[in-house]
Short mmCIF file of C-alpha atoms in Angstrom, two decimals:
data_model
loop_
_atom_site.label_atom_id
_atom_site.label_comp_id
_atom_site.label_asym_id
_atom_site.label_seq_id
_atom_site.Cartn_x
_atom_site.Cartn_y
_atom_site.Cartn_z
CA UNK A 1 31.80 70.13 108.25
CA UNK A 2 31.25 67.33 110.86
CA UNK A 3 31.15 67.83 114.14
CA UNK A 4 34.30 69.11 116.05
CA UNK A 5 35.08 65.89 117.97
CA UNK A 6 34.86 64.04 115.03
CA UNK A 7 36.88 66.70 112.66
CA UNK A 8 39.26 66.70 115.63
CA UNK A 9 40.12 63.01 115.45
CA UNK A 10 42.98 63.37 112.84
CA UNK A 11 44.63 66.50 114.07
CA UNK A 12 44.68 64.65 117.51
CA UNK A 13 46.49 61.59 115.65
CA UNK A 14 49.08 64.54 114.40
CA UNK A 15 51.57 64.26 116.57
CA UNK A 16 54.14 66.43 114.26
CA UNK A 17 51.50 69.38 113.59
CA UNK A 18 50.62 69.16 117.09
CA UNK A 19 54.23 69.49 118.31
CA UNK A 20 54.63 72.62 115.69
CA UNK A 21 51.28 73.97 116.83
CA UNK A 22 52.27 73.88 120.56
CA UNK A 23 55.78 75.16 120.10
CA UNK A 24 54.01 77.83 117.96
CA UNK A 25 51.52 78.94 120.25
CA UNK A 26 53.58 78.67 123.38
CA UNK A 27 56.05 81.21 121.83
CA UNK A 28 53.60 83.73 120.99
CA UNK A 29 51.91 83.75 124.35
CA UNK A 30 55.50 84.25 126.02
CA UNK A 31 55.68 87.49 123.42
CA UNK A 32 52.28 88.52 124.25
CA UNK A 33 52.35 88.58 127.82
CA UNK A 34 55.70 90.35 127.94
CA UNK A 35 54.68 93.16 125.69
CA UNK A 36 50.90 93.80 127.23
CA UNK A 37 53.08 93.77 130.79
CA UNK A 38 54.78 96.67 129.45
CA UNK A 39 52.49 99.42 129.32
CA UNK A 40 51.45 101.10 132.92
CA UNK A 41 47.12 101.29 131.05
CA UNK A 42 47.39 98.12 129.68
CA UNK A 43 43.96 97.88 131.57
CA UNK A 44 42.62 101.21 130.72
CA UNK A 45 43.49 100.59 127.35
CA UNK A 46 41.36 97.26 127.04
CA UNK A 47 38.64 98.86 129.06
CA UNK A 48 38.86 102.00 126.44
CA UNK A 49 38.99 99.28 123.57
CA UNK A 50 35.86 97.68 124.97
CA UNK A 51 33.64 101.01 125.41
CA UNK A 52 34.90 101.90 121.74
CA UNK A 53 33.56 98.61 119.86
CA UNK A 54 30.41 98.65 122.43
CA UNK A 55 29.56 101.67 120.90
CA UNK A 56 30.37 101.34 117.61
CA UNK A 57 27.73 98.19 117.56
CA UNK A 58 24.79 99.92 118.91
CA UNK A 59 25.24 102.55 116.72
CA UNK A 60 25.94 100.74 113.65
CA UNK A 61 24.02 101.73 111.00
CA UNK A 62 25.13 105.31 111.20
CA UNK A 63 28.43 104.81 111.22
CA UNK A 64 27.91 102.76 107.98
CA UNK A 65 26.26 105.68 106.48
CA UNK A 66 28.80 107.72 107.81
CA UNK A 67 31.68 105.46 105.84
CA UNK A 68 29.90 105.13 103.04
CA UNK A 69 29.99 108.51 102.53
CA UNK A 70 33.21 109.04 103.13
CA UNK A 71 34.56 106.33 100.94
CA UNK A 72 32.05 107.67 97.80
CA UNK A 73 33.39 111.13 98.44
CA UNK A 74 36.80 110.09 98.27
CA UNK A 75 36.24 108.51 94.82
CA UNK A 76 36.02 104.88 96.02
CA UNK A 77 32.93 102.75 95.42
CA UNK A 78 30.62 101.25 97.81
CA UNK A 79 29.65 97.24 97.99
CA UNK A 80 27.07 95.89 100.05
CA UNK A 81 26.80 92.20 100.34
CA UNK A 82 24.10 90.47 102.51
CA UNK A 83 26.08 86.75 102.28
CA UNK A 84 28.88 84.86 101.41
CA UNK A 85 26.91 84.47 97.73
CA UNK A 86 26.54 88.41 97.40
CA UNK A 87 30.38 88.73 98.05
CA UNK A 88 31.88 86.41 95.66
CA UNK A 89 29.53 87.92 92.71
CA UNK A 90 30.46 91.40 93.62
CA UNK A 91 34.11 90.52 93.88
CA UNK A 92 34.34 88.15 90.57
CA UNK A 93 32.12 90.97 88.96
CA UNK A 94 34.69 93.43 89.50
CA UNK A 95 37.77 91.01 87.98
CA UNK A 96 35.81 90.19 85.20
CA UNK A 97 35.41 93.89 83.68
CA UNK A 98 38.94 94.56 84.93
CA UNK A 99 39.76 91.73 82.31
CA UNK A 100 42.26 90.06 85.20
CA UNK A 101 43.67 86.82 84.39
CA UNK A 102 45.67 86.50 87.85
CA UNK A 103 44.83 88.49 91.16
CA UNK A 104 47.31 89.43 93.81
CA UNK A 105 45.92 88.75 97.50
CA UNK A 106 46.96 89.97 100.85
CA UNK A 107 45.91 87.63 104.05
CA UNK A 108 41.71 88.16 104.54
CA UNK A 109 39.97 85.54 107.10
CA UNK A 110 36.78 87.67 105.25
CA UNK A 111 37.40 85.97 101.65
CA UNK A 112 38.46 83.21 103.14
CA UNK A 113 35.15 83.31 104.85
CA UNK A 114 33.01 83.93 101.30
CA UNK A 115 35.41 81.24 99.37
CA UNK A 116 36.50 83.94 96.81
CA UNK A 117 39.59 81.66 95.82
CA UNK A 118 37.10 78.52 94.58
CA UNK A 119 34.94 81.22 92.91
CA UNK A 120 37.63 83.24 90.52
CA UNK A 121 39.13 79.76 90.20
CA UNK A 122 35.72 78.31 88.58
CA UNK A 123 36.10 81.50 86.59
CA UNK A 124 39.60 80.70 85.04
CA UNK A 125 41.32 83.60 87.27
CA UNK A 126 45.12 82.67 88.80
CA UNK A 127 44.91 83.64 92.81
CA UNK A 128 48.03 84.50 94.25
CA UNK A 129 48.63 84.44 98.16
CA UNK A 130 51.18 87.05 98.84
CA UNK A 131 51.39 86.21 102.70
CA UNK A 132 54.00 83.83 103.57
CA UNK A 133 51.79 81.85 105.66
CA UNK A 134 48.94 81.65 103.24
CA UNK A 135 51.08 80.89 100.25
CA UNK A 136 52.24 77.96 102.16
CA UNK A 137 48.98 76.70 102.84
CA UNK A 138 47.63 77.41 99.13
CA UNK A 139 50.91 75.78 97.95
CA UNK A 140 50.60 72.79 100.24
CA UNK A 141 46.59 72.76 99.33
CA UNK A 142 46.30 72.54 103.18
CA UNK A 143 43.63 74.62 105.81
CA UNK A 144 44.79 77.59 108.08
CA UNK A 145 45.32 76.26 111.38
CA UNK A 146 45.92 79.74 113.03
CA UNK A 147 44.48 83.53 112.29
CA UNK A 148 47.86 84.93 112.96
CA UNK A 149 50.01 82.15 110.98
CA UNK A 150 47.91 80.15 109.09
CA UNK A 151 50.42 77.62 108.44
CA UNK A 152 51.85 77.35 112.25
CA UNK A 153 51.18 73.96 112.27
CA UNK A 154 54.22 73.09 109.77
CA UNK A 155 57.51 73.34 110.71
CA UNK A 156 60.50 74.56 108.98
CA UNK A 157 61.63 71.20 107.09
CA UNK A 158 57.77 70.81 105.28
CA UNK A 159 58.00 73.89 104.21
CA UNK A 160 61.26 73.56 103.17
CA UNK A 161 60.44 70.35 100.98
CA UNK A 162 57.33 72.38 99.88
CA UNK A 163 59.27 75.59 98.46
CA UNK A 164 61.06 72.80 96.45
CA UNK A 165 58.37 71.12 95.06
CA UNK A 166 56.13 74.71 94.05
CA UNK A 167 58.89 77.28 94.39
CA UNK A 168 61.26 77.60 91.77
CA UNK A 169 62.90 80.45 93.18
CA UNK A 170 63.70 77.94 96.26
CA UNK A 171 65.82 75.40 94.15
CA UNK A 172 65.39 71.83 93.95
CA UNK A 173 67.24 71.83 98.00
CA UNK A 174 66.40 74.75 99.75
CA UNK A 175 67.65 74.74 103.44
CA UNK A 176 64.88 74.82 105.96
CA UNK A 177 66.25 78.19 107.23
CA UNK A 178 64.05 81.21 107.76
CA UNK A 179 65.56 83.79 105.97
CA UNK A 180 66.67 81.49 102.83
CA UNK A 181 62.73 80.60 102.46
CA UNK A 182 61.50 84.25 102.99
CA UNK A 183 64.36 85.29 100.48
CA UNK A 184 62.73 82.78 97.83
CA UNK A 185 58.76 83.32 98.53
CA UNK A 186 60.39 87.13 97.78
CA UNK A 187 61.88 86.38 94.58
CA UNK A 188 58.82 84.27 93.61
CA UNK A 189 56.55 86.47 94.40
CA UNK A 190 58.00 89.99 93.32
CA UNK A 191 56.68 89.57 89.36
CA UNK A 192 53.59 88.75 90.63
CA UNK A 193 52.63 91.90 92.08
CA UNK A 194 54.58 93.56 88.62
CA UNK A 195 51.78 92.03 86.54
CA UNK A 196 48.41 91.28 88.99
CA UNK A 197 46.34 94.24 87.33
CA UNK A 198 44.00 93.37 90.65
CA UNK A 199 44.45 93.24 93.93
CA UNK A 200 42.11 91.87 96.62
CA UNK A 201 42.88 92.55 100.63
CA UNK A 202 41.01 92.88 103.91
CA UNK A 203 40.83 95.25 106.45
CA UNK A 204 41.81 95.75 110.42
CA UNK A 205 39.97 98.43 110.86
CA UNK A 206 37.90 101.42 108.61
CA UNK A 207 37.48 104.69 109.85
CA UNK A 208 34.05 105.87 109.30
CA UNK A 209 34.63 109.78 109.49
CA UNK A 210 37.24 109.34 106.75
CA UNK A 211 36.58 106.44 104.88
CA UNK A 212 39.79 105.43 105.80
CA UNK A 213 40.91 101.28 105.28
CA UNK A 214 43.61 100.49 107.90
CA UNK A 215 45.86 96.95 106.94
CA UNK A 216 48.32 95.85 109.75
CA UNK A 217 50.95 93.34 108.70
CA UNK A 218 54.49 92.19 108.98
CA UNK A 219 55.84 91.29 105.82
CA UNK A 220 54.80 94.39 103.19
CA UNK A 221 52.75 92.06 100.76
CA UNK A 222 49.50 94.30 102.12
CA UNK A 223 51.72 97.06 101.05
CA UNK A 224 52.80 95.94 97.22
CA UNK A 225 48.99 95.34 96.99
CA UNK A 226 47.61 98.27 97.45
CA UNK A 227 50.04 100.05 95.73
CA UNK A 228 50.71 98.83 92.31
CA UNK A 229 48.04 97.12 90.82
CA UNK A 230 45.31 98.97 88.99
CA UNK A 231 41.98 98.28 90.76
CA UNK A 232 42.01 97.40 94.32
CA UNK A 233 39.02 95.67 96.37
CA UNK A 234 38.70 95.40 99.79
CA UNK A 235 36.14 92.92 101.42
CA UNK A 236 35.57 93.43 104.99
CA UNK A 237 33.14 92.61 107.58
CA UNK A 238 30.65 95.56 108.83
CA UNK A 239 32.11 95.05 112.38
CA UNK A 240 35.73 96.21 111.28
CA UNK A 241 34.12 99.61 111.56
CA UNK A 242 35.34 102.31 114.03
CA UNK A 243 34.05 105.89 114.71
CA UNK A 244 36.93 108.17 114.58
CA UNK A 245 40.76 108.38 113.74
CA UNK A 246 41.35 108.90 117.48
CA UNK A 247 40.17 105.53 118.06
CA UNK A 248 43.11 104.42 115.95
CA UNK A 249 44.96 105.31 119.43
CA UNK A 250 43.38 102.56 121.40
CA UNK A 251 43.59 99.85 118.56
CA UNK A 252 47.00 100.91 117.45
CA UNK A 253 48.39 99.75 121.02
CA UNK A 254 46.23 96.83 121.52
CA UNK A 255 46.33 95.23 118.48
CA UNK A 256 50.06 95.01 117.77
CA UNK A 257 51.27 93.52 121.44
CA UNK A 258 48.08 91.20 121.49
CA UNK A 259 48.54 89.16 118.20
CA UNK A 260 52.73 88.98 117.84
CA UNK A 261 53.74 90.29 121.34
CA UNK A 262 54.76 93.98 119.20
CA UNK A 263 54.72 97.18 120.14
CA UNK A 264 54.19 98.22 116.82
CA UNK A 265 53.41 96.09 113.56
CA UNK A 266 56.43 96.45 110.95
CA UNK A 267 53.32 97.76 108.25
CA UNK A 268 50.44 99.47 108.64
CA UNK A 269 49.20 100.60 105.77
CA UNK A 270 45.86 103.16 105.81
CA UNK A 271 44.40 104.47 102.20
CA UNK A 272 41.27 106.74 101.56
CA UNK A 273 39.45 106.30 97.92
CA UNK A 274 41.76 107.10 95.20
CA UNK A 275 44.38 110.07 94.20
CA UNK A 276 45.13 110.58 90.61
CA UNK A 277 48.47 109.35 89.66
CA UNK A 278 49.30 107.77 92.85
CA UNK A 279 47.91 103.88 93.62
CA UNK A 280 45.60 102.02 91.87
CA UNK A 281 42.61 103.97 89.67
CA UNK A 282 39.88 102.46 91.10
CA UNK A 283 38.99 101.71 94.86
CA UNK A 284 36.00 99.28 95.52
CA UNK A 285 34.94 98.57 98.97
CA UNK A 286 32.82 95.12 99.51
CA UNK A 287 30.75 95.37 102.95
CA UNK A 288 30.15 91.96 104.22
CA UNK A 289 27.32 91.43 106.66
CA UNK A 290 27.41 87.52 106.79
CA UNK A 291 25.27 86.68 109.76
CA UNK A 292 26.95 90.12 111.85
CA UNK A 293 23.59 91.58 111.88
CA UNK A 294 21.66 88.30 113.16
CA UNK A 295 24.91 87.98 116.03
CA UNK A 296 24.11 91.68 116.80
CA UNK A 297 20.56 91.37 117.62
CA UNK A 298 22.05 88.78 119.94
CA UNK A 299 22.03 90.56 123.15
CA UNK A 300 25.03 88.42 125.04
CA UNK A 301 26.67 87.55 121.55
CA UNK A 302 27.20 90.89 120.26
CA UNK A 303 30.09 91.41 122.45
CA UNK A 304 31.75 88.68 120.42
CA UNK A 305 31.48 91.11 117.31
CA UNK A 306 34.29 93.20 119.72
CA UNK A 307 37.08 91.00 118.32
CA UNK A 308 39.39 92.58 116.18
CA UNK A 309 41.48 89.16 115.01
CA UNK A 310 44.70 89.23 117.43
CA UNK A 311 44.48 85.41 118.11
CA UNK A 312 45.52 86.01 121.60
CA UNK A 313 42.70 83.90 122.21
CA UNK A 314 43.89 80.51 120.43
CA UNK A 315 47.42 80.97 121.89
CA UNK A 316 45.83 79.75 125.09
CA UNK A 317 43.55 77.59 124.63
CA UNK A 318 44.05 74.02 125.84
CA UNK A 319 41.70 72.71 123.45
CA UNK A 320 43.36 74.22 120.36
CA UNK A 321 46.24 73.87 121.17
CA UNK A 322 45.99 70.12 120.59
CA UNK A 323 43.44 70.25 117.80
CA UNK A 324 44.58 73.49 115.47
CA UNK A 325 42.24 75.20 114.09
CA UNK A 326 40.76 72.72 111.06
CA UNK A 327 38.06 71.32 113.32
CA UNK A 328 36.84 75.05 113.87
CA UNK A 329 35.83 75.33 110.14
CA UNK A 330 37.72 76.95 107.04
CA UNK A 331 37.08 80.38 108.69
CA UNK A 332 37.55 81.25 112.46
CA UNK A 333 39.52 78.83 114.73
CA UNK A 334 40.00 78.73 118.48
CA UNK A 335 37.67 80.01 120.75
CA UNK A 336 36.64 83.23 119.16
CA UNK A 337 35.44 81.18 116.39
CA UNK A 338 33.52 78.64 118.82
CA UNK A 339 31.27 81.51 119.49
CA UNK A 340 31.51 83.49 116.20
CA UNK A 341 30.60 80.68 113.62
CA UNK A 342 27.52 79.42 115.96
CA UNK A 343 26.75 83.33 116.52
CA UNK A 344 26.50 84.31 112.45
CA UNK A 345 25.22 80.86 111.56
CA UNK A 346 23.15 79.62 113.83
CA UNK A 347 23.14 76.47 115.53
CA UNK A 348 20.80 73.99 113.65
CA UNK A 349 23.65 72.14 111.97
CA UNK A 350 25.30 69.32 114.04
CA UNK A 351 28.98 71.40 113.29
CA UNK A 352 27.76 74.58 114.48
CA UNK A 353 25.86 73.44 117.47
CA UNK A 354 29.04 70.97 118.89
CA UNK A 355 31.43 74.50 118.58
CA UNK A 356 30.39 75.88 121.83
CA UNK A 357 31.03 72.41 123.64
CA UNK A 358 34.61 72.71 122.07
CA UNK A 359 35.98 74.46 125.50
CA UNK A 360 36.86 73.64 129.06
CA UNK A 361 35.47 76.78 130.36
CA UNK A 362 38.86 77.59 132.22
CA UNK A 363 38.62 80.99 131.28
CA UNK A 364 42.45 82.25 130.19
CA UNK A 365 40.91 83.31 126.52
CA UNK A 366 38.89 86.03 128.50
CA UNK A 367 41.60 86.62 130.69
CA UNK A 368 43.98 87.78 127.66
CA UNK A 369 41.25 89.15 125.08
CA UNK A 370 42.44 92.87 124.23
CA UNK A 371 38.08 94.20 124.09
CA UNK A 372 37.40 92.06 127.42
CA UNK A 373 35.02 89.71 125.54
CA UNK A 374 34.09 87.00 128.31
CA UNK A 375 34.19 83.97 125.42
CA UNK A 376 33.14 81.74 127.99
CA UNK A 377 29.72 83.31 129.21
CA UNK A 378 29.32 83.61 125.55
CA UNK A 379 29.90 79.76 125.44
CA UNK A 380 27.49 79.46 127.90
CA UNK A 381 24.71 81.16 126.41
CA UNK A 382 25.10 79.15 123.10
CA UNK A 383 24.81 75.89 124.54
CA UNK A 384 21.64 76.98 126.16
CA UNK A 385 20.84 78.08 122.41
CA UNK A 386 22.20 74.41 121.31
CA UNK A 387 19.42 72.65 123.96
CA UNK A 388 16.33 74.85 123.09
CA UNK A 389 16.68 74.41 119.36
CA UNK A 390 16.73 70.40 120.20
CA UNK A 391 13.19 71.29 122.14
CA UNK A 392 11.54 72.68 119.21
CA UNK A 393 12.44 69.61 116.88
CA UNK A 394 9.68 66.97 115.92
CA UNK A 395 11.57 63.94 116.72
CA UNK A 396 14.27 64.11 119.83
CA UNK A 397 17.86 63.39 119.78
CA UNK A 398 18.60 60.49 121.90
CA UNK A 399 20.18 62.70 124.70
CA UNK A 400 17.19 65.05 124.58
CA UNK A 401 14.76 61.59 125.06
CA UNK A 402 16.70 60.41 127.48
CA UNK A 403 16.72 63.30 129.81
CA UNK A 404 13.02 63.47 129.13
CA UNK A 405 12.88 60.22 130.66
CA UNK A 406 14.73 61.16 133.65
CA UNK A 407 12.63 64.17 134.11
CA UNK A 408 9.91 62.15 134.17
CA UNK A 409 11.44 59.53 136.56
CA UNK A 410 12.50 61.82 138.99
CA UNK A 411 9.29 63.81 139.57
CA UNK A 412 7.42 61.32 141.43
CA UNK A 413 9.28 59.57 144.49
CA UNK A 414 7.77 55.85 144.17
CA UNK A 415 9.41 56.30 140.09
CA UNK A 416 12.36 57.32 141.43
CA UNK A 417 13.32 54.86 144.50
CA UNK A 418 12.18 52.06 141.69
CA UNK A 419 14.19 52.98 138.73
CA UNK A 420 17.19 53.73 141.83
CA UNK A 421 16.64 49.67 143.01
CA UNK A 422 16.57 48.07 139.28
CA UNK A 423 19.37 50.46 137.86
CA UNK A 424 21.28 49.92 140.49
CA UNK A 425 20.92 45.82 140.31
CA UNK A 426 22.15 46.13 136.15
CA UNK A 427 25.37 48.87 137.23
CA UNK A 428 26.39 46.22 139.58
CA UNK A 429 26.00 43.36 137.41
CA UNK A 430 27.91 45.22 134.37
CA UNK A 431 31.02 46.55 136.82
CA UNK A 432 34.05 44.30 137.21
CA UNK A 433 36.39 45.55 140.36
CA UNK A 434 34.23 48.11 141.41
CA UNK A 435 34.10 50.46 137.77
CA UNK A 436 32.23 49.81 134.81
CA UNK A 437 34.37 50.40 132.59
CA UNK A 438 31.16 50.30 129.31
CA UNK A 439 27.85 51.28 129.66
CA UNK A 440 25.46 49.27 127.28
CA UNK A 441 24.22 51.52 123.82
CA UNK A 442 23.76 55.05 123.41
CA UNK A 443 25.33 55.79 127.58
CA UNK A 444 28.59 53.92 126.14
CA UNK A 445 29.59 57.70 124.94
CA UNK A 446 29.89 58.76 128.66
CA UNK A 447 32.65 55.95 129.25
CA UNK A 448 34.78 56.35 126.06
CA UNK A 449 36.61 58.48 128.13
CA UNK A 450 36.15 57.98 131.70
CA UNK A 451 35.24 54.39 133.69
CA UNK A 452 31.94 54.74 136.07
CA UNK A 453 32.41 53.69 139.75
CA UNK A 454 30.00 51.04 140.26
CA UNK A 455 26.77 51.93 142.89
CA UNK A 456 26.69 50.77 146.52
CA UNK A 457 24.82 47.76 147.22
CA UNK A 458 22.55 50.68 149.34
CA UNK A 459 21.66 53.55 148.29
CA UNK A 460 22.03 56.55 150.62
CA UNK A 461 17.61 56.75 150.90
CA UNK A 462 17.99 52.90 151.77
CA UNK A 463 20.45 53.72 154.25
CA UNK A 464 18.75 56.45 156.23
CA UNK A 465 15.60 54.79 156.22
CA UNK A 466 17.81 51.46 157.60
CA UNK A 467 19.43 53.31 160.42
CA UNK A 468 17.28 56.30 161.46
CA UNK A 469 13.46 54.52 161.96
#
């Protein structure tokens, strides 16, 4: 990935996708603000949401013990993967000695996040996206530009031409009408879940007392998946996990109105192991950690690991809302993942390290964030990350030498008022009607955006010194 300004370039030039995208996002805040106004404890709710995940994470480890046992008990198996690389052999393991030609899928940021679909594709295995949303963008060969709706950034008419082009259940004309395209993605998928002898989804939440998998979603493709195929993996992150089924309370209410403005999600689907005759035969469970640990040990950053994937988030973001969510990376867009990706990472890559700049600090993300996770302290305390890995490196980045050099300039007064007289003798000399409008090399990135007024012919020392001796 390059850096976010630089990835953000073409979705800036967009102007379609960024007319869908704001139309999009502006209609999901509306729904989200009306339906967390409705409940009397919204607050207490967040607040109970909060205390519940705080816990969870400092107490981590047993309640993974605690699910593992549960799952094993309940006849499902028990995956632990340590990477992205752990995940995908696990998972393609698993299709392999099911003998699966073509896998059903149900929307997971988490295999997005491992690449499962490149891997079973290197391994001649069909992937089918049973999400609306993601079938678009695997249709279109596009990138998610949303965690909610992956393919907000299209409007009705693309997709239209698209479901003519890769859906033959569409026609050669379909009508860029709602319920004609969600009638044909039905008919084209519906054999597809009839044959898939696998099925690979993620998880909301999982219940550690029960071994319990919770799915929330709106269409009933997480549904068909988990009920008819054969074998059934699900790969989720160790931070999905929650103590108790009375914790399914809190999340229940939050979740729901915070991602599409619901009181209730049309599905939610919750399955424990396996139960002769009824579901698939075999249950595997694929634990991701992924960098989780390293963002846990993370003292401010844990509280980033709160997030349970509403989106709220990216539905008011200025930033996103005129980038979408490619310049994030293939995994977690918006601000969430300007704190998450740097968090699990690190920030020694030039992507990584520009996410936390990708924010104007005006704090509405925090304001509407269901687990009150304060994304922009957490924003904060990465870019302080971002400058002290630059310390530690052999040779300096340019900025990092140049503030050297004005360290060093301003620590001793006679440096100071010289550098102040000959700087200010080139400003004036480069500013035409009192701006400079380009600084000279390297300082021309400060005035790509903004012009410089030029200097007084005295400086505020000179002055004083002038007209009070």
């Amino acid at each position: 990935m390059p850096k976010f300004a630089t990835a953000a370039r073409s979705a800036l030039a967009d102007t379609r996708s960024r007319r869908n995208l704001r139309g999009a996002a502006a209609a999901l805040r509306e729904r989200e603000a009306a339906a967390a106004a409705e409940p009397a404890d919204w607050d207490d709710l967040r607040e109970a949401g909060r205390a519940i995940k705080d816990d969870t994470l400092l107490n981590l480890d047993t309640h993974l013990a605690e699910l593992e046992r549960a799952v094993t008990e309940a006849g499902g198996v028990v995956h632990w993967a340590a990477d992205a690389a752990e995940a995908r052999r696990v998972v393609t393991g698993l299709v392999r000695a099911a003998g699966a030609a073509e896998v059903v899928k149900a929307a997971s940021a988490t295999t997005r996040e491992i690449g499962l679909n490149d891997a079973l594709a290197r391994m001649g295995v069909t992937v089918r996206e049973t999400a609306v949303a993601d079938m678009i963008v695997q249709l279109g060969e596009d990138t998610p530009s949303h965690l909610l709706s992956p393919a907000a950034h299209r409007d009705r008419a693309e997709i239209g031409e698209l479901f003519g082009r890769a859906v033959p259940a569409a026609g050669p004309d379909p009508a860029a009408d709602p319920e004609a395209l969600a009638a044909a993605a039905r008919l084209h998928l519906r054999d597809r879940f009839l044959r898939a002898p696998v099925a690979v989804t993620g998880a909301n939440f999982l219940v550690a007392e029960s071994g319990t998998v919770v799915l929330l979603e709106s269409e009933g493709n997480g549904r068909m998946s988990l009920t008819i195929p054969e074998t059934l993996i699900t790969v989720a992150g160790i931070d999905k996990v929650v103590p108790a089924w009375d914790d399914m309370e809190v999340f229940l209410q939050l979740l729901p109105r915070s991602s599409t403005g619901d009181r209730m999600t049309p599905y939610v689907s919750s399955w424990t192991g396996v139960t002769p005759g009824d579901g698939p035969r075999a249950f595997h469970l694929v634990l991701l950690d992924n960098g989780r640990t390293k963002a846990l040990a993370d003292e401010t950053g844990r509280t980033a690991l709160r997030c349970i994937r509403c989106s709220a988030c990216l539905n008011v973001c200025p930033v996103y809302e005129r980038t979408g969510g490619t310049p994030y990376g293939p995994v977690h867009p918006g601000p969430i993942g300007a704190v998450l990706t740097p968090l699990m990472r690190g920030v020694e890559s030039a992507a990584n390290a520009s996410l936390p700049y990708a924010s104007t600090l005006c704090g509405a993300c925090a304001d509407v964030c269901p687990v009150l996770i304060d994304i922009p302290d957490v924003l904060v305390h990465l870019r302080g990350k971002v400058v002290e890995s630059r310390r530690r490196r052999p040779v300096p980045t340019p900025e990092m030498a140049l503030m050297r050099g004005l360290a060093w300039t301003m620590g001793d007064p006679r440096r100071y008022e010289a550098a102040l007289r000959r700087g200010t003798r080139w400003a004036r000399l480069l500013s035409r009607g009192g701006r400079i409008r380009r600084l000279p090399g390297l300082l021309g990135k400060w005035t790509e955006a903004r012009d410089l007024p030029a200097p007084p012919a005295e400086s505020f020392r000179a002055w004083w010194d002038r007209t009070r001796t």
